[in-house]
Short mmCIF file of N, CA and C in Angstrom, two decimals:
data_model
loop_
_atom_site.label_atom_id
_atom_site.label_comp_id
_atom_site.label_asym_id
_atom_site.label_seq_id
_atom_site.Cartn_x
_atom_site.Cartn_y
_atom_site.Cartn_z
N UNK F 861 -7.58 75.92 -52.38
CA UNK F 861 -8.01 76.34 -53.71
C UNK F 861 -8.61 77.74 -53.65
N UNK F 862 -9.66 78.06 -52.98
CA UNK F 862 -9.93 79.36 -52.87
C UNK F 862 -9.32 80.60 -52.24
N UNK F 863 -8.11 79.95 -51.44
CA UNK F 863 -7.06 81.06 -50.98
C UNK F 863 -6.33 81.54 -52.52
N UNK F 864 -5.91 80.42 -53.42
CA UNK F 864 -5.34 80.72 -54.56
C UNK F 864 -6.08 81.36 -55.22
N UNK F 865 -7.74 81.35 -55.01
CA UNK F 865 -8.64 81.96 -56.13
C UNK F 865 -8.36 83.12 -56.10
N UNK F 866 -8.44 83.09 -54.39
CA UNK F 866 -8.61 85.03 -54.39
C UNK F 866 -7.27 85.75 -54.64
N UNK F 867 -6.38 84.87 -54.14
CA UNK F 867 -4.66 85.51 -54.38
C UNK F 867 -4.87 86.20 -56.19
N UNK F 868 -5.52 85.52 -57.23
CA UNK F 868 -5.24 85.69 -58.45
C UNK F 868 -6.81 86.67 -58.77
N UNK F 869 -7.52 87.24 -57.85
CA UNK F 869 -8.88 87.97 -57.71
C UNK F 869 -9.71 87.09 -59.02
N UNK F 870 -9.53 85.69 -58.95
CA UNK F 870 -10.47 84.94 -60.17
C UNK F 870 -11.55 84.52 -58.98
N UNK F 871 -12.25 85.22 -58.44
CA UNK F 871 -13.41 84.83 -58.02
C UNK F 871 -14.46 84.36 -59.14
N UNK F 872 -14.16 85.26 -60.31
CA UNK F 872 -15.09 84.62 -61.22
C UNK F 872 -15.18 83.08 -61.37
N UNK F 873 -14.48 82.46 -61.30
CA UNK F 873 -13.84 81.29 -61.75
C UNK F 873 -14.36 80.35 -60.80
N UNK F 874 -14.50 80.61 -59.76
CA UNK F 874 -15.49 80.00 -58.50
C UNK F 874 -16.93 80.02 -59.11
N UNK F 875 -17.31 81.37 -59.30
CA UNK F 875 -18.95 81.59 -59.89
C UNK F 875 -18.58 80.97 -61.11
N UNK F 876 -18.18 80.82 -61.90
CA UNK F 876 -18.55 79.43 -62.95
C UNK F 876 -18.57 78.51 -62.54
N UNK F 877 -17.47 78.09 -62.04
CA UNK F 877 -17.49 76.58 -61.32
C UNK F 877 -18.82 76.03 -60.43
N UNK F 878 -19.60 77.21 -60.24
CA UNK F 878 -21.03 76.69 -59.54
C UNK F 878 -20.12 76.43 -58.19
N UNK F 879 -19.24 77.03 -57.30
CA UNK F 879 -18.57 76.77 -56.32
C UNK F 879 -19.61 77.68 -55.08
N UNK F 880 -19.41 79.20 -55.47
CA UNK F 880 -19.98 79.54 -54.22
C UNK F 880 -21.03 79.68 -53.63
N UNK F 881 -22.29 79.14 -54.49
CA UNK F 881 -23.84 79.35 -53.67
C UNK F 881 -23.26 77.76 -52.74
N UNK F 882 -23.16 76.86 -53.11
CA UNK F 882 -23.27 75.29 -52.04
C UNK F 882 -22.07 75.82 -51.11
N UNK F 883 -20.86 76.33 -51.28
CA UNK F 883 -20.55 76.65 -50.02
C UNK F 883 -20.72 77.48 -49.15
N UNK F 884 -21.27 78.84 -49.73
CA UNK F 884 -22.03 79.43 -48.91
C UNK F 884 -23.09 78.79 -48.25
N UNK F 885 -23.98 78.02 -48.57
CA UNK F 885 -25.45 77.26 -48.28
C UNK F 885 -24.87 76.43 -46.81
N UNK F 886 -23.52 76.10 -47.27
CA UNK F 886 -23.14 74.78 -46.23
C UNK F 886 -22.99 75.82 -45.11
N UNK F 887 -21.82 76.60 -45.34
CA UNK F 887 -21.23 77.54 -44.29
C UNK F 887 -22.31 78.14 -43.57
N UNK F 888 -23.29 78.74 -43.66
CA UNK F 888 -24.67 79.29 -42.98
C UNK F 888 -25.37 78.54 -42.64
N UNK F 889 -25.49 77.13 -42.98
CA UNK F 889 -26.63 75.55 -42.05
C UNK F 889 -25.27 75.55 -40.95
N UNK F 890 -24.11 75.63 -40.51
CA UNK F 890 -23.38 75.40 -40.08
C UNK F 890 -23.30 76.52 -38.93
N UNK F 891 -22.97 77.86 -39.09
CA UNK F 891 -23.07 78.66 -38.42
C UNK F 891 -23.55 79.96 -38.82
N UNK F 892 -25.36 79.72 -38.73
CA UNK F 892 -25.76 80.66 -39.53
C UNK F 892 -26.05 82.30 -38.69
N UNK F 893 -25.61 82.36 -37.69
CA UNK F 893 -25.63 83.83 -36.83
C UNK F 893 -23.87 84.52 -37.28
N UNK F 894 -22.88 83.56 -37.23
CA UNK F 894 -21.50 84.13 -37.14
C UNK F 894 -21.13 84.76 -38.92
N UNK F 895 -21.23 83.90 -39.45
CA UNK F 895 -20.76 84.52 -41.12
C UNK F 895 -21.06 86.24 -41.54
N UNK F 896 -22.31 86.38 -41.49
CA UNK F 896 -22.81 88.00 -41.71
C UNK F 896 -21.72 88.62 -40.35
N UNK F 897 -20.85 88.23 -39.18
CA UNK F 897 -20.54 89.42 -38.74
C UNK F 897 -18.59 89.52 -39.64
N UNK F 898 -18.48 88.11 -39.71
CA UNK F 898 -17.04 87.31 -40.53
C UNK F 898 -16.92 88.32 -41.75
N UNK F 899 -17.99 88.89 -42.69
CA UNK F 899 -17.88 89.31 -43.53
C UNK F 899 -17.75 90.85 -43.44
N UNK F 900 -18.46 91.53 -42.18
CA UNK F 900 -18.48 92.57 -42.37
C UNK F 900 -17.71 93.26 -41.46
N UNK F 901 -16.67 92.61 -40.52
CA UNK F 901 -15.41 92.96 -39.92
C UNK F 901 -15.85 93.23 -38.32
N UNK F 902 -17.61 93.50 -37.91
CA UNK F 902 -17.61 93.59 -37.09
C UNK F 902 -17.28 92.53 -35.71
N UNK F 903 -16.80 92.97 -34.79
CA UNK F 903 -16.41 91.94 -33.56
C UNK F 903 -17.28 90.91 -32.97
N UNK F 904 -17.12 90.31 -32.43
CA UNK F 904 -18.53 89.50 -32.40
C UNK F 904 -18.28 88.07 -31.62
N UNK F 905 -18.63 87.46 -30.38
CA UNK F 905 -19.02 86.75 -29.52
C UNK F 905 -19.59 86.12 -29.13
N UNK F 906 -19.34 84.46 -28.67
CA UNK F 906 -20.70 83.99 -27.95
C UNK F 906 -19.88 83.75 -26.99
N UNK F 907 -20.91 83.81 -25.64
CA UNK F 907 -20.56 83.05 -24.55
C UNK F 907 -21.13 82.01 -23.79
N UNK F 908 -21.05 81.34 -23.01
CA UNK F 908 -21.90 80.63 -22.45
C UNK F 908 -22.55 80.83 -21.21
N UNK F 909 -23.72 80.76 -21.21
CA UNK F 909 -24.59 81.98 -19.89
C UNK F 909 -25.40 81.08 -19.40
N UNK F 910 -25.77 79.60 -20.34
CA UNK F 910 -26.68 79.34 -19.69
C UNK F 910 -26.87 77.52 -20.11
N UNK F 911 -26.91 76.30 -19.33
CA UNK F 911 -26.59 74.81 -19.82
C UNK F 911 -27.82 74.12 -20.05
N UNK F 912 -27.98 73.43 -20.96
CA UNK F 912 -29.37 72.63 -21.36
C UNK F 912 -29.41 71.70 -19.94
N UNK F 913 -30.53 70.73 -19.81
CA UNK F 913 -30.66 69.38 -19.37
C UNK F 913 -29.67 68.80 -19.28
N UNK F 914 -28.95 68.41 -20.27
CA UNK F 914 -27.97 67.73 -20.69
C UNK F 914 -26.55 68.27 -20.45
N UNK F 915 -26.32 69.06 -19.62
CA UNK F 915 -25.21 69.62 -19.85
C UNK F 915 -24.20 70.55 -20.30
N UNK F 916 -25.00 70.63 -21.80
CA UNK F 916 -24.42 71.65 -22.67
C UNK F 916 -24.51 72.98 -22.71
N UNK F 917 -23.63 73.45 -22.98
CA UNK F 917 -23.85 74.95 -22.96
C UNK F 917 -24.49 75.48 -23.85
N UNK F 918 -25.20 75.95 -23.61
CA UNK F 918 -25.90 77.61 -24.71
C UNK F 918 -25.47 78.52 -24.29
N UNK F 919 -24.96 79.49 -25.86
CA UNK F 919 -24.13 79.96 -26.16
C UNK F 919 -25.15 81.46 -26.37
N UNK F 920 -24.76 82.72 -25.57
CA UNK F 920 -25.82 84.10 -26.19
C UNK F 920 -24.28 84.76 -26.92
N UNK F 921 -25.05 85.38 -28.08
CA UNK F 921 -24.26 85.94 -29.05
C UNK F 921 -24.56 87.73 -29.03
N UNK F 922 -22.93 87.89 -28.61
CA UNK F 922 -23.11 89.54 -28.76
C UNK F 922 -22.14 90.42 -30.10
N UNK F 923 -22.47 91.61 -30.28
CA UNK F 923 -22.20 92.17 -31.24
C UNK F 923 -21.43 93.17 -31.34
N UNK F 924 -20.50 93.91 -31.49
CA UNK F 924 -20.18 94.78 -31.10
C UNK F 924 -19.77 96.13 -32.68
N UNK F 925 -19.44 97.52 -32.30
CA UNK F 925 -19.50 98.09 -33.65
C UNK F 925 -18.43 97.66 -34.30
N UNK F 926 -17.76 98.29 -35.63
CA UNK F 926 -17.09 97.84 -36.29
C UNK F 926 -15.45 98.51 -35.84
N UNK F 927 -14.72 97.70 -35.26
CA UNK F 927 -13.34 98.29 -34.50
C UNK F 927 -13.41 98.39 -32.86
N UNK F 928 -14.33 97.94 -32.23
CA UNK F 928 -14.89 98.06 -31.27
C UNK F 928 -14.81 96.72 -30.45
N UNK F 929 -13.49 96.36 -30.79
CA UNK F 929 -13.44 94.46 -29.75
C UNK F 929 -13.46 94.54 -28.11
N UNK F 930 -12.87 95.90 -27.97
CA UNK F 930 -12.53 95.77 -26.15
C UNK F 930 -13.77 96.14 -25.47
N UNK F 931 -15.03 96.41 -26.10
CA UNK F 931 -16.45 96.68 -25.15
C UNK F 931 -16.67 95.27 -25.00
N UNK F 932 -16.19 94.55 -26.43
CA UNK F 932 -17.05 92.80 -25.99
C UNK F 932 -15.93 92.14 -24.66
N UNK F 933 -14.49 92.62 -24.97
CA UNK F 933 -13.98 92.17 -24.20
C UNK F 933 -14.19 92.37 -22.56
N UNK F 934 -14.32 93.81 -22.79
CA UNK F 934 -14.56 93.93 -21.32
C UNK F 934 -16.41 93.78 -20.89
N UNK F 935 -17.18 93.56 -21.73
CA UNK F 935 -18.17 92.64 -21.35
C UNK F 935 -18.61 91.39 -21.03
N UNK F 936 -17.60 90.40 -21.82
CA UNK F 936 -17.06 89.30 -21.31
C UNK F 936 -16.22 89.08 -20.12
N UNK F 937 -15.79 89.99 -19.48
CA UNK F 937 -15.31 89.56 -18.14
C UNK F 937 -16.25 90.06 -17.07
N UNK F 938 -16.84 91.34 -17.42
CA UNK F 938 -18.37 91.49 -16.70
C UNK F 938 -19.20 89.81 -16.27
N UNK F 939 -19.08 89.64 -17.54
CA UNK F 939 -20.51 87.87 -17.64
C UNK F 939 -19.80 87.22 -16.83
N UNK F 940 -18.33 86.75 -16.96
CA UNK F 940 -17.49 85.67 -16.27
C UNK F 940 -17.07 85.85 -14.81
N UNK F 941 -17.42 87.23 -14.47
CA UNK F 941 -17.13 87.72 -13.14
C UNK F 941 -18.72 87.05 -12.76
N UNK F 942 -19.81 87.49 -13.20
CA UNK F 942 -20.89 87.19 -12.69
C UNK F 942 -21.81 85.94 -12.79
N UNK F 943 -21.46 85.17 -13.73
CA UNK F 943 -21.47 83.95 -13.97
C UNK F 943 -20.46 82.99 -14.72
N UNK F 944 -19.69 82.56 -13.71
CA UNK F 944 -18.77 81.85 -13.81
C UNK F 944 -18.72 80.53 -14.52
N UNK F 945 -18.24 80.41 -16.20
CA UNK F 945 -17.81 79.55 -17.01
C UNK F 945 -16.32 78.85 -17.31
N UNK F 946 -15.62 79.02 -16.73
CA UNK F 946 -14.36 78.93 -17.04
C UNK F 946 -13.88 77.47 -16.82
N UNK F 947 -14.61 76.86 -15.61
CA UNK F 947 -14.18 75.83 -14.90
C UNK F 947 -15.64 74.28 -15.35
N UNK F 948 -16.54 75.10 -15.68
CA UNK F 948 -17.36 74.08 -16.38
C UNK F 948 -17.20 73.45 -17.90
N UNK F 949 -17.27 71.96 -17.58
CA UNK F 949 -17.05 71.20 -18.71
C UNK F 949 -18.51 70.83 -18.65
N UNK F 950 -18.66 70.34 -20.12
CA UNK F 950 -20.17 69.78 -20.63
C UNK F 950 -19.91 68.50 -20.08
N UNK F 951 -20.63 67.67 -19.26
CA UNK F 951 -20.98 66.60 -18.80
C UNK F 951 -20.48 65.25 -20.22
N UNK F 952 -21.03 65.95 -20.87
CA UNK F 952 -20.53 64.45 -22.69
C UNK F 952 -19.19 64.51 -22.22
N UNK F 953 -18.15 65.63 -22.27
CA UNK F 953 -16.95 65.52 -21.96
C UNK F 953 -16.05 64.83 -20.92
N UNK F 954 -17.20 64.84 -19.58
CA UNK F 954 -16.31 63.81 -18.61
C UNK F 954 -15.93 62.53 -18.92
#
Protein backbone atom coordinates (compact mmCIF):
# COMPACT_ATOMS: atom_id res chain seq x y z
CA UNK A 1 0.00 0.00 0.00
CA UNK A 2 2.52 2.59 0.66
CA UNK A 3 4.75 1.64 -2.31
CA UNK A 4 1.42 2.56 -4.28
CA UNK A 5 1.10 5.69 -2.05
CA UNK A 6 4.23 7.02 -3.03
CA UNK A 7 4.12 5.71 -6.78
CA UNK A 8 0.89 8.25 -6.98
CA UNK A 9 3.09 11.06 -4.48
CA UNK A 10 -0.47 10.80 -2.22
CA UNK A 11 1.54 10.81 0.81
CA UNK A 12 -1.07 13.05 1.91
CA UNK A 13 -3.45 10.35 2.02
CA UNK A 14 -1.29 8.37 4.54
CA UNK A 15 -1.25 11.73 6.81
CA UNK A 16 -5.02 11.59 6.82
CA UNK A 17 -5.31 8.18 7.26
CA UNK A 18 -3.44 8.80 10.70
CA UNK A 19 -0.95 6.12 8.96
CA UNK A 20 2.44 7.64 9.46
CA UNK A 21 3.17 8.83 13.11
CA UNK A 22 2.26 4.73 14.47
CA UNK A 23 4.43 3.52 11.80
CA UNK A 24 7.00 5.61 12.20
CA UNK A 25 6.67 5.10 16.25
CA UNK A 26 6.81 1.22 15.48
CA UNK A 27 9.74 1.42 12.96
CA UNK A 28 12.12 3.46 15.58
CA UNK A 29 11.04 1.03 18.99
CA UNK A 30 12.28 -1.48 16.43
CA UNK A 31 15.42 -0.10 15.11
CA UNK A 32 15.84 3.09 16.56
CA UNK A 33 19.81 3.95 15.61
CA UNK A 34 19.32 2.61 11.71
CA UNK A 35 16.15 4.69 10.26
CA UNK A 36 17.75 8.43 10.62
CA UNK A 37 20.78 6.96 8.48
CA UNK A 38 17.81 4.88 5.87
CA UNK A 39 16.48 8.30 5.36
CA UNK A 40 19.28 10.34 4.79
CA UNK A 41 21.25 8.04 2.25
CA UNK A 42 24.15 7.92 4.43
CA UNK A 43 26.08 4.33 4.57
CA UNK A 44 25.91 2.81 7.64
CA UNK A 45 26.86 -0.54 9.64
CA UNK A 46 26.82 -2.70 12.50
CA UNK A 47 29.12 -5.26 13.29
CA UNK A 48 29.69 -7.60 15.81
CA UNK A 49 32.80 -6.83 18.09
CA UNK A 50 31.73 -8.01 21.07
CA UNK A 51 29.14 -11.32 22.77
CA UNK A 52 26.94 -10.95 25.91
CA UNK A 53 26.94 -13.86 28.69
CA UNK A 54 24.68 -15.50 26.71
CA UNK A 55 26.16 -15.71 23.60
CA UNK A 56 24.85 -13.04 21.62
CA UNK A 57 26.34 -10.70 19.74
CA UNK A 58 26.53 -6.95 20.26
CA UNK A 59 26.44 -5.19 17.49
CA UNK A 60 28.83 -1.42 17.37
CA UNK A 61 27.31 0.80 14.76
CA UNK A 62 29.40 2.82 12.34
CA UNK A 63 28.68 5.70 10.07
CA UNK A 64 30.03 6.70 7.23
CA UNK A 65 29.65 10.22 4.89
CA UNK A 66 27.09 10.42 2.40
CA UNK A 67 28.47 8.23 -0.89
CA UNK A 68 31.18 7.00 1.11
CA UNK A 69 30.35 2.93 1.48
CA UNK A 70 33.98 1.60 0.71
CA UNK A 71 35.67 3.38 4.05
CA UNK A 72 32.91 1.22 6.00
CA UNK A 73 33.77 -1.48 3.76
CA UNK A 74 37.19 -1.47 4.04
CA UNK A 75 36.79 -0.89 7.82
CA UNK A 76 34.90 -3.84 8.16
CA UNK A 77 37.52 -6.06 6.97
CA UNK A 78 40.06 -4.12 9.19
CA UNK A 79 37.51 -5.39 12.42
CA UNK A 80 37.16 -9.00 10.78
CA UNK A 81 40.85 -9.31 10.14
CA UNK A 82 41.29 -8.36 13.82
CA UNK A 83 38.51 -9.83 15.44
CA UNK A 84 37.25 -12.59 13.86
CA UNK A 85 33.24 -12.99 13.40
CA UNK A 86 32.55 -14.87 10.52
CA UNK A 87 32.62 -18.37 11.94
CA UNK A 88 30.73 -17.54 15.27
CA UNK A 89 27.19 -18.57 15.77
CA UNK A 90 25.11 -17.29 18.85
CA UNK A 91 24.99 -20.27 21.14
CA UNK A 92 20.53 -19.97 20.97
CA UNK A 93 21.38 -21.07 17.43
CA UNK A 94 23.18 -24.37 18.07
Amino acid sequence: MIKAVGGLNAAWLLNALGVIKPLAAKTFDFMPCTAVFNVTGQPAMSVPLHWNEAGLPIGMQFVGRFGDESTLFRLAGQLERAKPWAQRVPTAYL
